[in-house]
XYZ file of C-alpha atoms in Angstrom:
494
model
C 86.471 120.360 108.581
C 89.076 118.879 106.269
C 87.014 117.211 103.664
C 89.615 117.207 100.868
C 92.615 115.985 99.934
C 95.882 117.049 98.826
C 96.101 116.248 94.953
C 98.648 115.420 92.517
C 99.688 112.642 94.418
C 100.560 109.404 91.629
C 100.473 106.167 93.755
C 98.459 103.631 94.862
C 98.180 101.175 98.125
C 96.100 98.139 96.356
C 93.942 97.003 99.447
C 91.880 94.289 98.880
C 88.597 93.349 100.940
C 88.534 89.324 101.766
C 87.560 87.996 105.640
C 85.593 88.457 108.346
C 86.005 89.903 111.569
C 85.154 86.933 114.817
C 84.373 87.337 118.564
C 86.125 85.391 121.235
C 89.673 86.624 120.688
C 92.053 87.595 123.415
C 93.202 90.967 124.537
C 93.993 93.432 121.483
C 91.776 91.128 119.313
C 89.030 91.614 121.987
C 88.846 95.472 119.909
C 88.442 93.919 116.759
C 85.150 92.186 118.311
C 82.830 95.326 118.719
C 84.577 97.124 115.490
C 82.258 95.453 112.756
C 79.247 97.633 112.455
C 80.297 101.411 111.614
C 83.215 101.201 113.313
C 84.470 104.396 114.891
C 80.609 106.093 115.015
C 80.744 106.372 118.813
C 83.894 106.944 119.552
C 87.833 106.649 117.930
C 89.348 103.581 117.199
C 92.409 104.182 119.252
C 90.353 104.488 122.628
C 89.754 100.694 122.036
C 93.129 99.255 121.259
C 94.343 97.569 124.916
C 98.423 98.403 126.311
C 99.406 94.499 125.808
C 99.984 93.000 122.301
C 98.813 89.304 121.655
C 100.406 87.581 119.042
C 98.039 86.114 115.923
C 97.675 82.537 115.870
C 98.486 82.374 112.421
C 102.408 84.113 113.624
C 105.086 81.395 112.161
C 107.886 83.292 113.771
C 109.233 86.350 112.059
C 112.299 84.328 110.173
C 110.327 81.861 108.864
C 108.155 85.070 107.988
C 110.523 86.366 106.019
C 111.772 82.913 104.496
C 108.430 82.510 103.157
C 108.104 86.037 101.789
C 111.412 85.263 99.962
C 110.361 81.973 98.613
C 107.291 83.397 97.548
C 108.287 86.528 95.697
C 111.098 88.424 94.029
C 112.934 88.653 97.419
C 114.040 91.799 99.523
C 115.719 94.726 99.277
C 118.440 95.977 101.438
C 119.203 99.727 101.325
C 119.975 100.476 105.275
C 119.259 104.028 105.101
C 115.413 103.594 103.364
C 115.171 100.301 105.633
C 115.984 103.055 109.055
C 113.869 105.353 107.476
C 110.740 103.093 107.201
C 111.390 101.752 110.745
C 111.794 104.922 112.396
C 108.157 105.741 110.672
C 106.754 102.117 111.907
C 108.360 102.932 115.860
C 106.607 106.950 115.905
C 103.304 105.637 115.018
C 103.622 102.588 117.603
C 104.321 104.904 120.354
C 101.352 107.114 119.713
C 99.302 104.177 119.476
C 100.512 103.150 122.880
C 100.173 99.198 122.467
C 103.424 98.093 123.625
C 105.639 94.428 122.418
C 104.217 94.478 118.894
C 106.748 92.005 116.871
C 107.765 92.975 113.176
C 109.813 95.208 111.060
C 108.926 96.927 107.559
C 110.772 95.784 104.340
C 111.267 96.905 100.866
C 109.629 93.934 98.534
C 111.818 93.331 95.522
C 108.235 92.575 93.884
C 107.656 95.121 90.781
C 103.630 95.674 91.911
C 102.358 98.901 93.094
C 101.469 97.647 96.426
C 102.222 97.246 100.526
C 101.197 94.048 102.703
C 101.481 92.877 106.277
C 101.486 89.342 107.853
C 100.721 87.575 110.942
C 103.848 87.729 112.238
C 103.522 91.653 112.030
C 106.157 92.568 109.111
C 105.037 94.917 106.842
C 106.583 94.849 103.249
C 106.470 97.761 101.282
C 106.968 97.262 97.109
C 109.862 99.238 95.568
C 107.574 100.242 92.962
C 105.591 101.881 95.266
C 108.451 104.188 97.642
C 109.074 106.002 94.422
C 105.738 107.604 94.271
C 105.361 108.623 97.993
C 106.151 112.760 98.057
C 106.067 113.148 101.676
C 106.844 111.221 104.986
C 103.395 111.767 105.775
C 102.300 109.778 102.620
C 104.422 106.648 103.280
C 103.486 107.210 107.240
C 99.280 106.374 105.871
C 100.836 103.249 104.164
C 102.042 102.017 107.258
C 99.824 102.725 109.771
C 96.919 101.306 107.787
C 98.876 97.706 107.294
C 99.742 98.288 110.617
C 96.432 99.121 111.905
C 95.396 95.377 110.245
C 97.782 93.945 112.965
C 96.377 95.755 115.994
C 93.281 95.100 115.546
C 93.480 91.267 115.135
C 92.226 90.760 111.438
C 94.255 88.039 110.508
C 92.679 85.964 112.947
C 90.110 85.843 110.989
C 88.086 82.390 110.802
C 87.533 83.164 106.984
C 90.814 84.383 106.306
C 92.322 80.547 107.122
C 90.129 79.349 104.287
C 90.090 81.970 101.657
C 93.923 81.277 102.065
C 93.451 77.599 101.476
C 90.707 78.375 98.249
C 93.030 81.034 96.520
C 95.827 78.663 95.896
C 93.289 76.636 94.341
C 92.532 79.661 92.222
C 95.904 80.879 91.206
C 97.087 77.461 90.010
C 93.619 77.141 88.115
C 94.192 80.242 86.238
C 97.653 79.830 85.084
C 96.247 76.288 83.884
C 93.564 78.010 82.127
C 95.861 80.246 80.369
C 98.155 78.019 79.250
C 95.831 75.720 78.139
C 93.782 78.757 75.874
C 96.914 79.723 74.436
C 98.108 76.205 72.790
C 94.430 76.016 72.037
C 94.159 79.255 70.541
C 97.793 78.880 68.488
C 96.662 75.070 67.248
C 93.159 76.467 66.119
C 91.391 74.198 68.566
C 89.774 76.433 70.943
C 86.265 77.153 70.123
C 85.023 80.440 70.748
C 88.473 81.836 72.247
C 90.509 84.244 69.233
C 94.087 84.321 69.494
C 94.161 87.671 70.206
C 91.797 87.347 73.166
C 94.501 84.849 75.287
C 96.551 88.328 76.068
C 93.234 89.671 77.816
C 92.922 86.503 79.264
C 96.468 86.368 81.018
C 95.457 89.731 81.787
C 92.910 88.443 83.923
C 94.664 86.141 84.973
C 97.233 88.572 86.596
C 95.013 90.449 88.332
C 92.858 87.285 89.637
C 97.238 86.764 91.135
C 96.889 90.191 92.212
C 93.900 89.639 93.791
C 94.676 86.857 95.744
C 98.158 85.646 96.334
C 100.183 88.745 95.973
C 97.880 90.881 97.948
C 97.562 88.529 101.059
C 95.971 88.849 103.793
C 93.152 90.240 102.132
C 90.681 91.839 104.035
C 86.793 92.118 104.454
C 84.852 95.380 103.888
C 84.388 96.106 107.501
C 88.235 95.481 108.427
C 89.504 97.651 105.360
C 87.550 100.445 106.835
C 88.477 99.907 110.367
C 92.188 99.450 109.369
C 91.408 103.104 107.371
C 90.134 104.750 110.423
C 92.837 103.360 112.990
C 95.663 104.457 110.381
C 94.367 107.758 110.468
C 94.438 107.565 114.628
C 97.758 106.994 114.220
C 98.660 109.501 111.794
C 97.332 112.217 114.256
C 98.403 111.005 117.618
C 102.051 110.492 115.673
C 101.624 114.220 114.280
C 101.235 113.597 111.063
C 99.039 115.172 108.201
C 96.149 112.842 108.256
C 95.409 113.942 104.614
C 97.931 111.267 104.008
C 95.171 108.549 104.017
C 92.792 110.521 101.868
C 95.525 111.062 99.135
C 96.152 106.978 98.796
C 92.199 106.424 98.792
C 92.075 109.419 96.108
C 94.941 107.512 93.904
C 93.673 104.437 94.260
C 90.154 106.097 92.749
C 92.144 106.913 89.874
C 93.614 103.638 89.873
C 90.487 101.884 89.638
C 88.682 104.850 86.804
C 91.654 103.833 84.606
C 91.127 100.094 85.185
C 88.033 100.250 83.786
C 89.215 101.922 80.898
C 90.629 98.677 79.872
C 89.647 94.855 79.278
C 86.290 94.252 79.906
C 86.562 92.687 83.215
C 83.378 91.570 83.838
C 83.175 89.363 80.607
C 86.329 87.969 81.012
C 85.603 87.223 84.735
C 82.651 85.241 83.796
C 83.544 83.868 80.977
C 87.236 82.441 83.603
C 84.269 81.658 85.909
C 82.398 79.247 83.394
C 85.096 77.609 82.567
C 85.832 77.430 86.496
C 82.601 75.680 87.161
C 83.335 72.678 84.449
C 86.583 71.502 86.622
C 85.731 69.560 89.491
C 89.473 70.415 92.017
C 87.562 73.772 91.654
C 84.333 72.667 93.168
C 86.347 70.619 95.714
C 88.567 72.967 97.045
C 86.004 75.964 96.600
C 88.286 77.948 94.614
C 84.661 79.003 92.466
C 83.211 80.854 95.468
C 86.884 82.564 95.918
C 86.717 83.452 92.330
C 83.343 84.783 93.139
C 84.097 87.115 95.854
C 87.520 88.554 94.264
C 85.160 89.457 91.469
C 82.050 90.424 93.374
C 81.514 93.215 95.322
C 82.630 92.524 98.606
C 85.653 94.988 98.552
C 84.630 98.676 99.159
C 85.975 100.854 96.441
C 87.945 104.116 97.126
C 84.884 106.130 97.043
C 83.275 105.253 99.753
C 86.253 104.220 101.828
C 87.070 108.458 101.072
C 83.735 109.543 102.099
C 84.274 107.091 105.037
C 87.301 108.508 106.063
C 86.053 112.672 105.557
C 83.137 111.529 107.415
C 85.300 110.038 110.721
C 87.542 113.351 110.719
C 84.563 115.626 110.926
C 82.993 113.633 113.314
C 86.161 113.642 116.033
C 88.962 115.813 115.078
C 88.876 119.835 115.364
C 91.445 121.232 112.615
C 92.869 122.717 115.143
C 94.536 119.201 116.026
C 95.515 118.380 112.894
C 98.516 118.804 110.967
C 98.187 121.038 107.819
C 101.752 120.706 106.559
C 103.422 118.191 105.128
C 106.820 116.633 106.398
C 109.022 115.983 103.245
C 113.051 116.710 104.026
C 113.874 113.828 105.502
C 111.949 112.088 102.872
C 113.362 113.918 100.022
C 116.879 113.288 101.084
C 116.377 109.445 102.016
C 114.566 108.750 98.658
C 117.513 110.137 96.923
C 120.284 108.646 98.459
C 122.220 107.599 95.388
C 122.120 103.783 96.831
C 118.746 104.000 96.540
C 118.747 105.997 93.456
C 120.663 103.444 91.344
C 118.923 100.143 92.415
C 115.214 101.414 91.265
C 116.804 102.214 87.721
C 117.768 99.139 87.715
C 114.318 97.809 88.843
C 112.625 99.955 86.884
C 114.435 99.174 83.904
C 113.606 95.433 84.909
C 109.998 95.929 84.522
C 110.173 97.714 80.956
C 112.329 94.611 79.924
C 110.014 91.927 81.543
C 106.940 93.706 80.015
C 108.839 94.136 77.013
C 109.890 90.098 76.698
C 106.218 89.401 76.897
C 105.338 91.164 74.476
C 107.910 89.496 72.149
C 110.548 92.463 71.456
C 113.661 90.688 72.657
C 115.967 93.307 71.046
C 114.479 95.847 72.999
C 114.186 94.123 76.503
C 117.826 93.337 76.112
C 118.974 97.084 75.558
C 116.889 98.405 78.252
C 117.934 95.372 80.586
C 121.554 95.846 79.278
C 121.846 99.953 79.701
C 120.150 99.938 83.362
C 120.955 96.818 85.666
C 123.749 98.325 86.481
C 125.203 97.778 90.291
C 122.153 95.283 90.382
C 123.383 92.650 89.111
C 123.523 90.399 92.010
C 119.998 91.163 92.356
C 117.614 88.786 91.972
C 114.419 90.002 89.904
C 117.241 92.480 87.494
C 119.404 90.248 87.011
C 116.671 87.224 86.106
C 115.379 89.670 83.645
C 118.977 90.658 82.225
C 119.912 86.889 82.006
C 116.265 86.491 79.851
C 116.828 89.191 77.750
C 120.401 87.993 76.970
C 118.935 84.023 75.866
C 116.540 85.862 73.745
C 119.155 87.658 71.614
C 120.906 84.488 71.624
C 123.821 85.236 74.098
C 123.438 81.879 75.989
C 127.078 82.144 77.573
C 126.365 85.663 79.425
C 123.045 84.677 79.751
C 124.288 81.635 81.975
C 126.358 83.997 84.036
C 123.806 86.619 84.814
C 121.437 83.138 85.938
C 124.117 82.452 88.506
C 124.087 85.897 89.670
C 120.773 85.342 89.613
C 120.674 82.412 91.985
C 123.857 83.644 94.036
C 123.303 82.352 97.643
C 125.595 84.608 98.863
C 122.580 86.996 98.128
C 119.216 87.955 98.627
C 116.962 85.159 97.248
C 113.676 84.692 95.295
C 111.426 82.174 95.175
C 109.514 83.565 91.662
C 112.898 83.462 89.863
C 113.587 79.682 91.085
C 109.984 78.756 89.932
C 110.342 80.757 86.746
C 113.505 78.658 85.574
C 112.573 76.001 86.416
C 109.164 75.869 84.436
C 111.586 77.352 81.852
C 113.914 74.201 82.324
C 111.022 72.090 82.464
C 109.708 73.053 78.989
C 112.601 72.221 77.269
C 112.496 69.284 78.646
C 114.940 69.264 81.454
C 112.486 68.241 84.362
C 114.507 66.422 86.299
C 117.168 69.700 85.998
C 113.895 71.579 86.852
C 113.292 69.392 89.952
C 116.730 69.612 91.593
C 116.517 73.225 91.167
C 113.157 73.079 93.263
C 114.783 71.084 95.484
C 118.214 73.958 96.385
C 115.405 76.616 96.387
C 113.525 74.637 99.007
C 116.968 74.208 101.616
C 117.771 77.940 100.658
C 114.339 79.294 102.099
C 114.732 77.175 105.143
C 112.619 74.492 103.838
C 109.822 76.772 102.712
C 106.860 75.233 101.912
C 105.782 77.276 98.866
C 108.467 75.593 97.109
C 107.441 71.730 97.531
C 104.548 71.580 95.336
C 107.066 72.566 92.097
C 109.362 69.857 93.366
C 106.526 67.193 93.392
C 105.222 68.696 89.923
C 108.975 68.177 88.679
C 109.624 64.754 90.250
C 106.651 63.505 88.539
C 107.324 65.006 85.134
C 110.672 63.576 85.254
C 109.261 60.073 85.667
C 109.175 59.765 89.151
C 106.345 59.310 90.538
C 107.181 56.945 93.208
C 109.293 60.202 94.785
C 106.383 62.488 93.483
C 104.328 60.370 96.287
C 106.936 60.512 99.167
C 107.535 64.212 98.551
C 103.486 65.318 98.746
C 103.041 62.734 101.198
C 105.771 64.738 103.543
C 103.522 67.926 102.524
C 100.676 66.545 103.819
C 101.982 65.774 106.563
C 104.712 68.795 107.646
C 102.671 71.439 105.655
C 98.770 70.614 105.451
C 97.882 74.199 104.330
C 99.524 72.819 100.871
C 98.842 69.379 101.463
C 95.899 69.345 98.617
C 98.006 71.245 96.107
C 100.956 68.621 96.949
C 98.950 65.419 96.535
C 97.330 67.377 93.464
C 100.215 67.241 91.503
C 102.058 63.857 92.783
C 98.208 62.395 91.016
C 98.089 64.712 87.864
C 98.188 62.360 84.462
């Protein structure tokens, strides 16, 4: 029995647990309404899946899928030979799984965290930080059968899923508020029982409460992440793959989570976020508390027992003698290390070290490390954001202009995060209504994406506007209702 798996393996597929799985769904999400209890005891999970795809109900069409990814992240990546690659992976394991008309593509995120996501719509979108630390085909194969696993069985149809959606905005937006607000406290003196050098720990947690919610979305319930872990490894095997592919991301992401709690104490921070959380009343509203509560409860399974989960479903249907032992690398190897590719994650790479590096206040240093790797990336979006930062920090305003117009180039690939990032920038040096027009060419770029109309309210209404503040949330509410609270939110803030 192949109770092991391979090790050595450095990288990490950050899944999640949020939602519930609901009867009464259609076709292949009829499978998804017997998988709840110890899914895959009787029998395995493939048997179940049905020939005919159904769309989600939650599908907005797969270019305004990928509109909204862009307006809510660092944008894409385009390297055609990684992008065929990836594709040709996502095609072999829908064939073995023999559901036929399933929409989507997989992309390379432009976003720097160690992580892999799918949507509605059925695109999956792999992080660049992550390709890097796949060895084999079979690795990046268990990536993408278990996001694509979440799509054949239904999970984003979720009831809960709809309003842990609507409750996490609510919770992002609180804890960038309560971050910013800690550190003027904590720099002025003013905030009692917060120490200066406990607001870094704090934005700490505040990242990973963003981690937790709006960069890893959909998140998924305990008894989906295990049924989307036993599917992907159906499809590894019926695709002839080494299944020990899934074990070797659960084994990372063990490590992943050891280390974690190596560092801040989570747990005090969490409550003490979670206190302050209960004093604010748009948190009781909206419910963002009982999101808050579940990201940092225990409704997630942990690597552990999502291993022993896995082991425990190969024993119990697969002889060895059906399984792969060897590993597929080659065409891996050579499509890794395609020189295209090679180039653009030095200059991503070299991005992070110089974001991380800004942060922590050692401009001199972000700007070499921006300055020796960005390279052929300059009309990249998240590089050359970074490269144009480091350069205003050293005081070289006039290159730092040009590398912001590279930056926002719509003759290339877009990102929302960098047109939110400026213009928060803009706004605190007291160019709001610069801040708000920027908003405003992000939000016809995206194809009027809605992520982007709740800055251009925020803006409108900073600059003194709050007569167009009100028009603008009121055509929220009313064209986009999922942000229709965060609109009218900020049109009404004092």
């Amino acid at each position: 029995m192949r109770l092991g798996a391979r090790k050595g393996h450095v990288f990490i597929l950050k899944l999640l647990a949020v939602g519930v799985l609901v009867a009464g769904c259609q076709s292949v999400q009829n499978t998804a309404q017997k998988i709840v209890e110890r899914d895959g005891d009787q029998a395995k999970l493939i048997s179940r899946l049905q020939p005919d795809y159904v769309p989600s109900k939650l599908a907005v069409g797969l270019e305004r899928d990928l509109m909204n990814k862009r307006a809510d992240s660092y944008g894409l990546i385009s390297v055609p030979e990684m992008s065929d690659h990836l594709n040709g992976i996502r095609d072999r394991l829908l064939r073995a799984s023999g559901v036929g008309n399933v929409p989507g593509r997989v992309y390379v995120s432009a976003d720097p965290m160690l992580n892999a996501m799918t949507t509605p719509d059925g695109n999956i979108f792999v992080n660049w930080n992550l390709l890097h630390y796949l060895a084999s085909e079979d690795d990046v194969a268990a990536v993408i059968a278990h996001e694509l696993a979440h799509n054949l069985l239904g999970h984003a149809d979720s009831t809960i899923y709809g309003q842990y959606v609507q409750k996490t905005r609510w919770l992002h937006r609180f804890g960038l508020e309560i971050v910013v607000n800690m550190r003027d406290s904590a720099e002025n003196g003013h905030q009692k029982g917060v120490k200066k050098g406990e607001v870094s720990q704090l934005h700490n947690l505040q990242l990973a409460t963003m981690f937790a919610t709006k960069v890893v979305s959909p998140s998924w319930q305990r008894t989906q992440e295990r049924a989307a872990d036993l599917l992907g490894v159906d499809l590894l095997v019926a695709a002839g793959y080494n299944p020990d592919g899934m074990l070797n991301v659960l084994s990372v992401l063990k490590q992943y989570e050891d280390n974690n709690r190596k560092g801040p104490d989570w747990n005090k921070l969490g409550n003490s976020l979670l206190a302050v959380a209960k004093g604010d009343n748009r948190m009781k509203l909206y419910g963002g508390i009982s999101a808050m509560e579940m990201v940092w409860g225990h409704d997630h399974p942990d690597a552990e027992t999502r291993t022993a989960d896995v082991q425990a479903y190969l024993s119990r249907h697969y002889d060895d003698s059906e399984l792969s032992s060897s590993y597929q690398k080659t065409n891996w190897d050579k499509v890794r290390r395609h020189a295209s590719f090679r180039k653009l994650l030095v200059a991503y790479e070299g991005a992070l070290t110089a974001h991380k590096l800004l942060e922590s206040g050692q401009a001199e240093a972000a700007y070499k490390k921006s300055s020796a790797t960005i390279g052929t990336a300059r009309n990249h979006a998240y590089p050359a954001f970074i490269y144009a930062m480091s350069l205003d920090s050293v005081g070289k305003y006039k290159e730092a202009q040009v590398a912001l117009k590279q930056a926002l180039d719509p003759a290339q690939e877009g990102s929302g995060k960098v047109y939110d990032k400026l213009a928060s920038i803009m706004a605190g040096n007291g160019r709001p209504k610069d801040a708000w027009q920027l908003m405003n060419s992000g939000y016809e770029r995206f194809g009027k994406a809605p992520q982007m109309v709740p800055g251009m309210v925020r803006y409108q209404r900073m600059s003194g506007d709050r007569q167009r503040a009100g028009e603008t949330a009121r055509m929220c509410a009313l064209n986009y209702p999922d942000y229709s609270d965060y609109c009218m939110d900020e049109a009404n803030r004092t």
